[in-house]
Structures are given as structure tokens and as C-alpha cells.
Tab-separated table of C-alpha atoms in Angstrom:
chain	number	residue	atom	x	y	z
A	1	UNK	CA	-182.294	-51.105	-57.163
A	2	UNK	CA	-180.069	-53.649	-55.257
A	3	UNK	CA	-183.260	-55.353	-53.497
A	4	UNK	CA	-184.761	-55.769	-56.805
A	5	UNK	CA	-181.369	-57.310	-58.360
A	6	UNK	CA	-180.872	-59.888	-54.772
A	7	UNK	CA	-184.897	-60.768	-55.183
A	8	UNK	CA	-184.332	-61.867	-58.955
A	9	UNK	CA	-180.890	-63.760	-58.075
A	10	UNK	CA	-182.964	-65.564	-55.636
A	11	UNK	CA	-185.850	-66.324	-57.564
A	12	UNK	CA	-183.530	-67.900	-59.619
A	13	UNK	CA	-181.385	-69.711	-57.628
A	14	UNK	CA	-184.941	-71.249	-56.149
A	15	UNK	CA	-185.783	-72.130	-59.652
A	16	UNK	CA	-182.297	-73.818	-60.285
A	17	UNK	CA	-182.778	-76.132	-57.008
A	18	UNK	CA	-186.554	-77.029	-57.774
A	19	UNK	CA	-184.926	-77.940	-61.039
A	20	UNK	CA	-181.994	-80.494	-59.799
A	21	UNK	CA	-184.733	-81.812	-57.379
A	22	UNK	CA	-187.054	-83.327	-59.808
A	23	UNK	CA	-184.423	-84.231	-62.402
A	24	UNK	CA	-183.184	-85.924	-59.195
A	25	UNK	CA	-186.213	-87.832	-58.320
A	26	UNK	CA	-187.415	-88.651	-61.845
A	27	UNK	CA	-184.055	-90.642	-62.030
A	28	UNK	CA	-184.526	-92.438	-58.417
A	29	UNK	CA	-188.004	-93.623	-59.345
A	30	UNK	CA	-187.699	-97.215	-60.391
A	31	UNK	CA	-189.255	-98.940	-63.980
A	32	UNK	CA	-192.410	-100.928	-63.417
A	33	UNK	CA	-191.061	-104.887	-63.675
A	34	UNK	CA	-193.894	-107.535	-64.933
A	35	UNK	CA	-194.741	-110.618	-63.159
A	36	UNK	CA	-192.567	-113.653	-64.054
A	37	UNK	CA	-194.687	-116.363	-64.628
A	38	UNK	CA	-194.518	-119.913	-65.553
A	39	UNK	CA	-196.047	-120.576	-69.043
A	40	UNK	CA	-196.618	-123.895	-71.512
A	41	UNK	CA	-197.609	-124.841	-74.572
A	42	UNK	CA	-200.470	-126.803	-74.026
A	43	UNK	CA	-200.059	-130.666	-75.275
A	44	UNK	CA	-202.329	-133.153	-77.364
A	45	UNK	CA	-202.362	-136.796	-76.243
A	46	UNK	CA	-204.059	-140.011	-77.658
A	47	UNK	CA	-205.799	-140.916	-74.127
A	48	UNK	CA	-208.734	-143.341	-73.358
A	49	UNK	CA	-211.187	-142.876	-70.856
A	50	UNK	CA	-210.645	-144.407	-66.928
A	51	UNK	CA	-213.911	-145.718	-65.244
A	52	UNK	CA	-212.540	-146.284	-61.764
A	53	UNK	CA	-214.534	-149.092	-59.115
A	54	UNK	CA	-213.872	-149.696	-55.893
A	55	UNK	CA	-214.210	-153.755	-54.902
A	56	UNK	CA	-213.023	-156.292	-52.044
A	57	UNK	CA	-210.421	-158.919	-53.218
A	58	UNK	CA	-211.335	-162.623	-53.305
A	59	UNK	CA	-209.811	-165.854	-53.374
A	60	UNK	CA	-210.376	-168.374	-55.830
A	61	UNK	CA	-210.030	-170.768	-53.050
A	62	UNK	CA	-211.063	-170.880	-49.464
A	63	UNK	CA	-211.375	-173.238	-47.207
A	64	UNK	CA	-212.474	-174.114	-43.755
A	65	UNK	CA	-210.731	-177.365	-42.549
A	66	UNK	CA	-212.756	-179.533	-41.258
A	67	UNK	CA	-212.176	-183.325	-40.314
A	68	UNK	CA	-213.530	-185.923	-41.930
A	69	UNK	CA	-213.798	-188.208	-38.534
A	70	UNK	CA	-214.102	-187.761	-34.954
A	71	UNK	CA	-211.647	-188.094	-32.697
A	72	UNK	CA	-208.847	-186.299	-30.589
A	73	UNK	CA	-206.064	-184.288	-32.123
A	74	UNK	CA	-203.151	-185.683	-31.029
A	75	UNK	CA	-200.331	-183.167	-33.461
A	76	UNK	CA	-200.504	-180.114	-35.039
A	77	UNK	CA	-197.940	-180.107	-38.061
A	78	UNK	CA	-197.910	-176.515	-38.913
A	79	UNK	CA	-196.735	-173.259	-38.673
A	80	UNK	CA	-199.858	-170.847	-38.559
A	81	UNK	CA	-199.787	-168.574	-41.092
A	82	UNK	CA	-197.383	-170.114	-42.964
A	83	UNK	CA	-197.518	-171.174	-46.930
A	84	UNK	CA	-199.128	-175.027	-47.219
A	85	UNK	CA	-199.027	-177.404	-50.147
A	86	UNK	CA	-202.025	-179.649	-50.921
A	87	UNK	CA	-201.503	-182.935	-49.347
A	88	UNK	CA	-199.363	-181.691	-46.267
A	89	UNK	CA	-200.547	-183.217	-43.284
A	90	UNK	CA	-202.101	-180.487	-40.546
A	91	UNK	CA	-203.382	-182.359	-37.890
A	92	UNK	CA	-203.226	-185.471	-36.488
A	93	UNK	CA	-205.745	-187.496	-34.642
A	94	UNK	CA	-205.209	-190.108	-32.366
A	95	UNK	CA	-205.402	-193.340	-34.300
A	96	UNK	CA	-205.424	-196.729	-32.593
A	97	UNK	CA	-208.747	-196.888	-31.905
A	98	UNK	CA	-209.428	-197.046	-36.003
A	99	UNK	CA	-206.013	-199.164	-36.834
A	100	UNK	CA	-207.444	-201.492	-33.936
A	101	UNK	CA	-210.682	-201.486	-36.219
A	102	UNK	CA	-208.937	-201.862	-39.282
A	103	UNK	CA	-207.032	-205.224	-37.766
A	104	UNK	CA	-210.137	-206.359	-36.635
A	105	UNK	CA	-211.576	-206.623	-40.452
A	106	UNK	CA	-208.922	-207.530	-42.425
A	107	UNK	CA	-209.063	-210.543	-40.050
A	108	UNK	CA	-212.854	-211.102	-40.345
A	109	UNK	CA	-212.398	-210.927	-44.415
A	110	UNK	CA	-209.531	-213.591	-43.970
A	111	UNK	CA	-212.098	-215.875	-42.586
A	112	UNK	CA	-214.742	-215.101	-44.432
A	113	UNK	CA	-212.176	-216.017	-47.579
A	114	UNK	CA	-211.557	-219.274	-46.143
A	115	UNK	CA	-215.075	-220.105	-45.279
A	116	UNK	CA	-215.931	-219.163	-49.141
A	117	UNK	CA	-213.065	-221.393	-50.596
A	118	UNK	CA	-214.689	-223.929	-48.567
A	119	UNK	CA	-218.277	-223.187	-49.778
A	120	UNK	CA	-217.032	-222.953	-53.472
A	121	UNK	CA	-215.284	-226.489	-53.026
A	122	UNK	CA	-218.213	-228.544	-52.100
A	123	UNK	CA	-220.602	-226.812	-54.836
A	124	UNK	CA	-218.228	-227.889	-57.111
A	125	UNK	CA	-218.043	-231.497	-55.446
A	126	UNK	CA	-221.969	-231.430	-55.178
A	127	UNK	CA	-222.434	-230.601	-59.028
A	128	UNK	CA	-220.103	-234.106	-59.998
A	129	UNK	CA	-222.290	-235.995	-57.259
A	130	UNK	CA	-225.197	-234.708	-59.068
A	131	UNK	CA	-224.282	-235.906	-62.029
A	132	UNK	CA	-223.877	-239.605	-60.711
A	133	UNK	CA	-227.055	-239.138	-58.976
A	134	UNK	CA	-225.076	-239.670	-55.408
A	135	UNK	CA	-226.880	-236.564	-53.869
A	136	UNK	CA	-229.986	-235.085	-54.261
A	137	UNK	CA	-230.915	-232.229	-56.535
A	138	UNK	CA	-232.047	-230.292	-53.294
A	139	UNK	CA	-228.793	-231.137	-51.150
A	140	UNK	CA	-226.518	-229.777	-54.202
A	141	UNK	CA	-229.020	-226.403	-54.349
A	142	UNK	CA	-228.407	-225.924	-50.839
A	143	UNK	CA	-224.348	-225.916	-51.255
A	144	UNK	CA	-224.931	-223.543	-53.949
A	145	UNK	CA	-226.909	-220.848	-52.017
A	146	UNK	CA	-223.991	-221.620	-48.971
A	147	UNK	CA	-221.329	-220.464	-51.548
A	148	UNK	CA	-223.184	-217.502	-52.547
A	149	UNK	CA	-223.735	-216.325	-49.309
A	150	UNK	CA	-220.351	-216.845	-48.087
A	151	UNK	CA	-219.414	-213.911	-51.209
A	152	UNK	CA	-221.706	-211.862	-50.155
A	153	UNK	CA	-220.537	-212.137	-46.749
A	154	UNK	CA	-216.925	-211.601	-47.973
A	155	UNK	CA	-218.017	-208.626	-50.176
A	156	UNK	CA	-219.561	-206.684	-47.215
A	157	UNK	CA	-216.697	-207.104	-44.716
A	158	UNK	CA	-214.826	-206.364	-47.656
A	159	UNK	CA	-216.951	-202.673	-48.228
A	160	UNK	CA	-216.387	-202.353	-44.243
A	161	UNK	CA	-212.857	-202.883	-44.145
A	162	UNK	CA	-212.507	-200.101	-47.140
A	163	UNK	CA	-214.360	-197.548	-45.203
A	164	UNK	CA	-212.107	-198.214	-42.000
A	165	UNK	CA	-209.132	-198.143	-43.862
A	166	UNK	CA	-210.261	-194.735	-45.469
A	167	UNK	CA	-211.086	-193.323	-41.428
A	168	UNK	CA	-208.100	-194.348	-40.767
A	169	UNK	CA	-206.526	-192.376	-43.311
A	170	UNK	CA	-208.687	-189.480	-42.271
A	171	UNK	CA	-206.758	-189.359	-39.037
A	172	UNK	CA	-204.240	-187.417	-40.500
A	173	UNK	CA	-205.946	-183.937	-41.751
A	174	UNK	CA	-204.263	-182.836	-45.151
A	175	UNK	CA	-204.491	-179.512	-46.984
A	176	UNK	CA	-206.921	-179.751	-50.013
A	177	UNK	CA	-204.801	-177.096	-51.658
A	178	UNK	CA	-201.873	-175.057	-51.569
A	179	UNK	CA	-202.123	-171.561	-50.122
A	180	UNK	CA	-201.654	-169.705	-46.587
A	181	UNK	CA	-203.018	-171.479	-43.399
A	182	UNK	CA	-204.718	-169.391	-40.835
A	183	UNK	CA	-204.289	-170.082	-37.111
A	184	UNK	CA	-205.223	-173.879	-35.196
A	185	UNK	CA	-208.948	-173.070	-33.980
A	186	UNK	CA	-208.817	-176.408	-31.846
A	187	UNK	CA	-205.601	-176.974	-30.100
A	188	UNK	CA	-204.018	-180.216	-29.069
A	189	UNK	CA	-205.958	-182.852	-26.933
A	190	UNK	CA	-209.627	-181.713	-27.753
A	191	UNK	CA	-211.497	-184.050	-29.158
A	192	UNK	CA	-213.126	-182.829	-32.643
A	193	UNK	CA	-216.890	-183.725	-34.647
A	194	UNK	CA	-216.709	-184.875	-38.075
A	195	UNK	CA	-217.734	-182.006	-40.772
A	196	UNK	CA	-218.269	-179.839	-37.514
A	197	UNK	CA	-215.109	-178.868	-35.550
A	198	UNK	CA	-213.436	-176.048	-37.861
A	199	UNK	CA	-209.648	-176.469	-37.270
A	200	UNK	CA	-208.474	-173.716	-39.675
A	201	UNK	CA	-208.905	-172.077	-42.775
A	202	UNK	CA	-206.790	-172.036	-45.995
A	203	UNK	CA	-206.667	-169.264	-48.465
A	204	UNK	CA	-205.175	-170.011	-51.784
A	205	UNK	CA	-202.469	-166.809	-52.938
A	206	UNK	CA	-201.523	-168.108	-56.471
A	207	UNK	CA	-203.938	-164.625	-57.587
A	208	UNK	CA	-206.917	-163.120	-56.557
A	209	UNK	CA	-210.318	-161.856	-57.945
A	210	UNK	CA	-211.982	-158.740	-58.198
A	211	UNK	CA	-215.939	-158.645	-58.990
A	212	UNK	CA	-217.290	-154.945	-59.215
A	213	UNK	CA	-220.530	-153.761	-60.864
A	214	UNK	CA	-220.271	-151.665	-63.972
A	215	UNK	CA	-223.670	-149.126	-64.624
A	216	UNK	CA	-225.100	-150.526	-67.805
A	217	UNK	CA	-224.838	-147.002	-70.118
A	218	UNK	CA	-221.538	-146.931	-69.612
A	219	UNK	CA	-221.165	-150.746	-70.333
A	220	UNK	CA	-223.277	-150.394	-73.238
A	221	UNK	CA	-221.313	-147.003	-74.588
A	222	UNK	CA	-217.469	-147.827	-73.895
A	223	UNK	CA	-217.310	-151.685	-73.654
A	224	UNK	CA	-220.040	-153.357	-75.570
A	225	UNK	CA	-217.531	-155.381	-77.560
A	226	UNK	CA	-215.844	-156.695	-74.494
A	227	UNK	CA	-215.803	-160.326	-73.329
A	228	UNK	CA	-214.057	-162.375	-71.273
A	229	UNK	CA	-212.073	-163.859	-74.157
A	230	UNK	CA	-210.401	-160.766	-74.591
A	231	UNK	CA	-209.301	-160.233	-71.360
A	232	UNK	CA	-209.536	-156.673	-71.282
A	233	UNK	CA	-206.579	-154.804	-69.202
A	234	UNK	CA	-207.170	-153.510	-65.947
A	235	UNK	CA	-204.605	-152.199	-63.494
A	236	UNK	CA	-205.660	-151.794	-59.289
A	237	UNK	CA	-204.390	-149.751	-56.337
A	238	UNK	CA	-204.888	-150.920	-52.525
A	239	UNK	CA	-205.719	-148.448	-50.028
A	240	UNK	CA	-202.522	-146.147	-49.146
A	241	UNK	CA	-200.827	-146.373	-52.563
A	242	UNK	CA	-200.130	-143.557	-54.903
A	243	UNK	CA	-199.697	-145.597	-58.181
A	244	UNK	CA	-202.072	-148.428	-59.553
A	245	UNK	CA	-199.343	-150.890	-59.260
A	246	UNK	CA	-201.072	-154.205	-59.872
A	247	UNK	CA	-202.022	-155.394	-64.024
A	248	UNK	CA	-204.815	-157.710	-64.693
A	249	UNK	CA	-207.554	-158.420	-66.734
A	250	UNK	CA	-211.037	-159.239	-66.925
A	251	UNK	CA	-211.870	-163.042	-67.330
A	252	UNK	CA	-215.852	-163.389	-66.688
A	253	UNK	CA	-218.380	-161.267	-67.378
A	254	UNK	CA	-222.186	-162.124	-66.109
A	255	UNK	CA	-224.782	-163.478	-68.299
A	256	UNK	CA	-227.182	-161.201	-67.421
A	257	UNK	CA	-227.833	-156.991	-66.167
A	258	UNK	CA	-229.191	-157.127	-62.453
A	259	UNK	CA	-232.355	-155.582	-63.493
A	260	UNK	CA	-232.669	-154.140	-59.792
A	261	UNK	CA	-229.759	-152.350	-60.191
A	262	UNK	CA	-229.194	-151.865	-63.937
A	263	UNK	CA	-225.280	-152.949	-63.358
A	264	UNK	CA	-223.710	-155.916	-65.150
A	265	UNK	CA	-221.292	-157.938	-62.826
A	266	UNK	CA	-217.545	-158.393	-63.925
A	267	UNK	CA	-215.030	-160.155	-62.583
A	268	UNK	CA	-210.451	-158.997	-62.783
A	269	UNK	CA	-208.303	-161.675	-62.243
A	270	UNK	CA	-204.450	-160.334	-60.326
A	271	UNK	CA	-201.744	-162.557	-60.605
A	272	UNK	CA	-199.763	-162.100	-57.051
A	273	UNK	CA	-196.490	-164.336	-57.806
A	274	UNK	CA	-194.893	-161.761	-54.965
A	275	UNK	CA	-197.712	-162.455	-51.997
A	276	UNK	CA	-198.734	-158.787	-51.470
A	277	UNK	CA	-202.280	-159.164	-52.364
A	278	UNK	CA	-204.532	-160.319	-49.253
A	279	UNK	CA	-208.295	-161.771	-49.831
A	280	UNK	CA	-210.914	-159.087	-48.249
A	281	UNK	CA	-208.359	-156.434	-48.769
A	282	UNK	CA	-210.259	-153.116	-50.561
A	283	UNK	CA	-208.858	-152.045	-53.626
A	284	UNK	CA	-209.664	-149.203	-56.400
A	285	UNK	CA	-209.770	-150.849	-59.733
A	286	UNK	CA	-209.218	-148.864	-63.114
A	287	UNK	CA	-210.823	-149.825	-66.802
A	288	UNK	CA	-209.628	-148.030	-70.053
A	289	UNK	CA	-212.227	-147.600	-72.552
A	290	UNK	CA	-211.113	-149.028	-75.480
A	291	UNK	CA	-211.699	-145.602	-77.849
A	292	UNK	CA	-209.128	-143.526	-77.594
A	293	UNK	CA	-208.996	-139.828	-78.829
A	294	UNK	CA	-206.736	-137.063	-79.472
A	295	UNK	CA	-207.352	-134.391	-76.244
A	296	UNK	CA	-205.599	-131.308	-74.878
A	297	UNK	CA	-203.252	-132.145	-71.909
A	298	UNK	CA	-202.801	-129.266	-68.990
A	299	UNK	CA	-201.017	-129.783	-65.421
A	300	UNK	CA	-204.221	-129.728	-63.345
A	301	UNK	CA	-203.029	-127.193	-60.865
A	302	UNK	CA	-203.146	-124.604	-63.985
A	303	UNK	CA	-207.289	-125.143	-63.780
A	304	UNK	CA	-208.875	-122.930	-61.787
A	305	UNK	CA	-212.821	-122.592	-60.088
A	306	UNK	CA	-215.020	-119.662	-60.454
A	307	UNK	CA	-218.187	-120.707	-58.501
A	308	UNK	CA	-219.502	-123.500	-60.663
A	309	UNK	CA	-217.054	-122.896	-63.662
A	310	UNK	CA	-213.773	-124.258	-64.612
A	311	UNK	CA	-211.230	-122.016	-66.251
A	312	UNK	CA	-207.688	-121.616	-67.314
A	313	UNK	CA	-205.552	-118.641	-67.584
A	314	UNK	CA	-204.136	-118.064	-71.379
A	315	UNK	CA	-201.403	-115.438	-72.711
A	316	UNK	CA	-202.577	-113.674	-75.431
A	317	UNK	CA	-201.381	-110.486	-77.483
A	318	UNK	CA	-198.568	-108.201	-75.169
A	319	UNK	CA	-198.201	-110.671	-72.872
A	320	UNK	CA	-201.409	-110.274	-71.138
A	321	UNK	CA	-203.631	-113.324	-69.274
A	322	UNK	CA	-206.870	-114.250	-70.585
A	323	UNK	CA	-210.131	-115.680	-69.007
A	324	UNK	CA	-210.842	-119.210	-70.287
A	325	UNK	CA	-213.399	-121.555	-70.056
A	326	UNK	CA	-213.079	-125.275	-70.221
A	327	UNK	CA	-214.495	-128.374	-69.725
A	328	UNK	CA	-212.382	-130.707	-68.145
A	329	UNK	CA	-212.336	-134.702	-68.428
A	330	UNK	CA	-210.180	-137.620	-66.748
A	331	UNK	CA	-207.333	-137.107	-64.642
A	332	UNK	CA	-203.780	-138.592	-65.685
A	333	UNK	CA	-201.475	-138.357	-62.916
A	334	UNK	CA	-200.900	-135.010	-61.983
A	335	UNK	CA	-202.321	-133.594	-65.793
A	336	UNK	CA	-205.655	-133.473	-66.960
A	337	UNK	CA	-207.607	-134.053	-70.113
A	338	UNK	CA	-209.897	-130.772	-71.225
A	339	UNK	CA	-211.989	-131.716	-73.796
A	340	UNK	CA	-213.318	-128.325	-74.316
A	341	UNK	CA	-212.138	-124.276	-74.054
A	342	UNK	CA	-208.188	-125.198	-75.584
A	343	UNK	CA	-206.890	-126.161	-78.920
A	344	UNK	CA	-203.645	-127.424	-80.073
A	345	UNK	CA	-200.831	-124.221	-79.890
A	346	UNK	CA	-203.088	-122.360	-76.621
A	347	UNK	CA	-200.229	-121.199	-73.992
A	348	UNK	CA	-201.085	-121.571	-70.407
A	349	UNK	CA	-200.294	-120.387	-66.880
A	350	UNK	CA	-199.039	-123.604	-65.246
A	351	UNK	CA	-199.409	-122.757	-61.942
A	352	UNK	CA	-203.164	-121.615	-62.046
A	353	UNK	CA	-204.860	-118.004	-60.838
A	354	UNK	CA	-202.897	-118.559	-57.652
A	355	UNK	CA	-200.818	-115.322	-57.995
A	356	UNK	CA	-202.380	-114.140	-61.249
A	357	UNK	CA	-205.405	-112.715	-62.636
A	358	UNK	CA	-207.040	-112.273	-65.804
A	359	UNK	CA	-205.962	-108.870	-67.649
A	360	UNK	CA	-202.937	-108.777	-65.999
A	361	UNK	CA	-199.545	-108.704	-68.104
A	362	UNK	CA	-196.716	-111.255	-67.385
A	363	UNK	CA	-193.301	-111.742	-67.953
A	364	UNK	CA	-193.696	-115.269	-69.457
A	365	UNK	CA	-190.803	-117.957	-68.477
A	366	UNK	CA	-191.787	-120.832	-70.655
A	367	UNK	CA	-191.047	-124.204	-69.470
A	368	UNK	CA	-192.597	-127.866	-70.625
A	369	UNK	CA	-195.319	-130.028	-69.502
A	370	UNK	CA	-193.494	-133.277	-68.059
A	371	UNK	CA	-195.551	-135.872	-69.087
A	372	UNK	CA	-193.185	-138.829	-68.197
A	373	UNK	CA	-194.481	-141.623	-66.122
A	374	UNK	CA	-197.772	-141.216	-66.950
A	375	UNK	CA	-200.179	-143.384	-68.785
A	376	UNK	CA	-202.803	-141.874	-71.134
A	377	UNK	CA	-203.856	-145.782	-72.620
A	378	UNK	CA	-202.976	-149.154	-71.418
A	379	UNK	CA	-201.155	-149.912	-74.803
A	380	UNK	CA	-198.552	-151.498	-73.103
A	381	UNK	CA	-197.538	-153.298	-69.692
A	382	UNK	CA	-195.321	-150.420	-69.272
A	383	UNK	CA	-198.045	-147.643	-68.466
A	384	UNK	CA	-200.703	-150.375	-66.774
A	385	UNK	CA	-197.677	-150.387	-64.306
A	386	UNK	CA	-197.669	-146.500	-63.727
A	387	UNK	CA	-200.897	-145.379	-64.003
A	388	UNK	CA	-201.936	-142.707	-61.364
A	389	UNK	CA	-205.291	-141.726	-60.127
């Protein structure tokens, strides 16, 4: 009888512990904690379309120096690379041999002017003898044709003194416009052909141009009612810059579509008041459409790729993500136009599928699109200034 009463005590007292234990555990265990995830409202933008082209600046103005007379450069009167106005002198020649030549002329005209006073005196002298029948009618001819040889005589030493005067002013090698010299291609002491020796080049920097080639459908569909006279905005970005920094605007537009290539050529003009912009230098060049539409706004790190699709990750009822498809458009910055798969009010994972899925339930931790900086249209000089590829 006492076995049977210890067994039951410790069947009990095994019970008892069992007990404690789970109560023990079931209070250790911890509560399942959702994901906290960054989430957005998405946001609706008036935005035009970008077509983007990639060109090679030019100068309105270039120039390769050349002289206008042979010779032997006797000066150089620049700085190489340095900023030139038109009519600085750049080289000199050695001149004595034409002011020698000049001297020579202007002395030969001085007689010739005194040899044609003398020829127009005795015409005049011959005509009154004439008259008095003193001289003959062929003696007072013969004056006549003297004096009117004597002014051609004078005109053509006159011509030749001109044209030495000018070579001699051609000596000294002036800029034709202002702009940035290059370096002296012929130094001092060689001698130098006339409209063959180059001696430099001169690039004018007041602005530069920027032809590209726009596809004719898209010409046809977003820019039909362009022209030159509207000098449609532009804004362009050189090669290791983030922003499209520079504003211009289109100011000729070809007369005709390049029926090889189906483009029509266009032409951006950059003011560069500041000197950054360089002829030949590539740049990326950005046209706005002139429509612009209402479209859904996302960060573009929120779209995500499943093999050929794009998709974004939504929260719907209880918190939980949902598969989305979209179709996505231009790129503003850091955000992106979707023109299909969202509508106005659709909340968003902002940070993508990177740690998330689809079906999987979220703590949500709303925050808000940052859309500052950013141009969506080139309404204003402001955004042309900021806009981002």
C-alpha cells in the first residue's frame, strides 16, 4: 500500500514539473516581428518627354591664320592660348623691303604728277594757238593724246602704289576676330608663303553650336510645330558631369529630311559668357517635347526586373506586398515616369524587391518621395539648369 501511495506522489510531482516547463517555454518563445519597410505614396507630375542626342561642339568661327604676303616673321605678339581681339596684331614680318617699295612709288607718282601738270598745260596752250591758227590741228592733237597718257600713267603707278601700301600693311598679321589663339606653328625667323604658311588658328568662345540629327517620326510626332523662330529650349551635359548644366536653344533647323537617313538636321546654340565650353568637345544634348502630361512618379530603385518584365512592389490589404506590372517611361533624376501598372493613391516599396518579396507582410514606415531639384518640363530657366539624366 505505501509503494502504490510513493508511485502516485511521483506521478504527480512529474506531472507538476512537465507543467512549469512548458508554461516556462511558451513564455520564453518570442512574437513574430514584421519587416519594416520603407513605403510612399506614389506621386503625379505634369512631365514632358526627353529625347536625348549625343553631338560634338562647334564654333561659329574658326580660323587658320594665314598671311597675306611673303616674307620673314620678324615678332610674335602673343601669348598662345590666350584670349585675342580682332585687329590685335600677331605676327610681324620683316618690312623694309615693302616700305623701301612703297618709297619707291610714291616717288614715281610725284613725277608722274608733275609730268601730267606739264602735259595738261601745253594742251591747254595748244587749244588757244589753235584758235589763232599758230599751230597745226595735228600738233595740238598730239599734246592732247601726251596729256592723256601722262593720267593714265599717273593712274597706274597710282593702283601700284595702293597695292604696296596694302603689303605693307599686311606685314603685320592681325586677328580677324576675337576668340582664343592656338599655339605659333612658324616661329620667329622663318620665312612664310602667302595664303600657305598656317601660323595659328583662332577659335571664337563668345558660344558654341551643337548640330545633331533628330529621326523623322519622332520629329514629325513631338516637334512638328517647332522652328527656329521659337527657339525651342534645350539644356546639355559634357562628358563627366552629373547635371545638364548648360541652357540653350535651337536656332536653325534644315530645309530638308536626309532622305538616306530619314533624320532632319538641327542646330543648339550655348551661350558660354564663363569659357567652359571647348569646340570638338562631346556633349549629350536634351529636348523636351513640348506636350506635357499628367504621369505617375516612383524613385526608380523601387522598379524591379523579372526576366523581360518590369514591376513594382505595392501594399495592399493587412499590410501585405503585391506583384505589379508597369510600364515605365523617361527618367527624371533619380525618379521615373510609369505610364502604365499605377494610378494616383497606389503605395509603393521605395527601395525595390531588394529585401522583399511579393506576398510577404510588412511593417510599413511611410516616408515621401523627394522630388526637389528635379525637372519634369523646361517651364522655366530654373529646372533647364538642374535637369538630370
Amino acid at each position: 500500500m505505501n509503494k502504490h501511495l510513493i508511485a502516485v506522489a511521483l506521478a504527480t510531482a512529474s506531472l507538476t514539473l512537465t507543467s512549469c516547463a512548458d508554461e516556462s517555454t511558451a513564455q520564453s518563445a518570442p512574437t513574430a516581428q514584421h519587416q519594416p519597410i520603407d513605403v510612399a505614396k506614389v506621386i503625379v507630375k505634369p512631365v514632358q518627354s526627353w529625347h536625348t542626342y549625343t553631338t560634338r561642339l562647334e564654333s561659329p568661327q574658326e580660323v587658320a591664320l594665314m598671311p597675306r604676303v611673303s616674307g620673314v616673321i620678324d615678332s610674335i605678339e602673343f601669348n598662345e592660348g590666350d584670349l585675342v581681339n580682332k585687329g590685335d596684331v600677331l605676327f610681324q614680318l620683316d618690312n623694309r623691303s615693302f616700305t623701301a617699295k612703297v618709297a619707291s612709288l610714291e616717288a614715281q607718282v610725284n613725277s608722274a604728277k608733275a609730268a601730267l601738270e606739264q602735259a595738261s598745260s601745253e594742251a591747254t596752250r595748244a587749244v588757244r594757238l589753235t584758235q589763232r591758227k599758230a599751230i597745226s590741228t595735228e600738233q595740238a592733237q598730239a599734246r592732247t593724246s601726251t596729256l592723256r597718257q601722262r593720267e593714265a600713267q599717273l593712274a597706274a603707278l597710282q593702283a601700284q602704289l595702293t597695292s604696296a601700301q596694302l603689303d605693307l600693311e599686311f606685314t603685320s598679321v592681325v586677328s580677324p576676330i576675337d576668340g582664343i589663339i592656338s599655339r605659333a606653328n612658324i616661329t620667329k625667323g622663318n620665312n612664310i608663303l602667302a595664303g600657305q604658311s598656317v601660323l595659328t588658328s583662332i577659335v571664337s568662345n563668345e558660344k558654341m553650336y551643337a548640330y545633331f540629327d533628330i529621326d523623322e517620326r519622332t520629329w514629325n510626332s513631338s516637334f512638328n510645330d517647332v522652328s527656329a523662330a521659337s527657339r525651342q529650349p534645350v539644356v546639355m551635359q559634357k562628358v563627366g558631369q552629373d547635371d545638364f548644366a548648360y541652357s540653350g536653344y535651337i536656332n536653325f533647323i534644315d530645309n530638308q529630311i536626309n532622305a538616306a537617313t530619314g533624320t532632319l538636321r538641327v542646330r543648339a546654340v550655348f551661350a558660354d559668357n564663363s569659357g567652359q565650353l571647348r569646340a570638338g568637345s562631346f556633349a549629350r544634348i536634351k529636348l523636351a517635347a513640348n506636350a506635357i502630361t499628367e504621369t505617375v512618379i516612383v524613385p526608380d530603385r523601387a522598379i524591379g526586373t523579372d526576366l523581360k518584365n518590369r514591376f513594382v512592389l505595392s501594399v495592399g490589404e493587412n499590410n501585405i506586398l503585391q506583384y505589379k506590372l508597369v510600364t515605365v517611361g523617361e527618367r527624371y533624376g533619380s525618379l521615373r515616369a510609369i505610364t502604365a501598372g499605377l494610378t494616383e493613391g497606389d503605395v509603393i516599396a521605395v527601395n525595390g524587391p531588394a529585401r522583399v518579396g511579393p506576398g510577404m507582410p510588412i511593417s510599413p514606415n511611410t516616408v515621401t518621395i523627394d522630388t526637389s531639384g528635379i525637372a519634369f518640363t523646361l517651364g522655366n530657366s530654373n529646372n533647364q539648369l538642374v535637369a538630370k539624366q
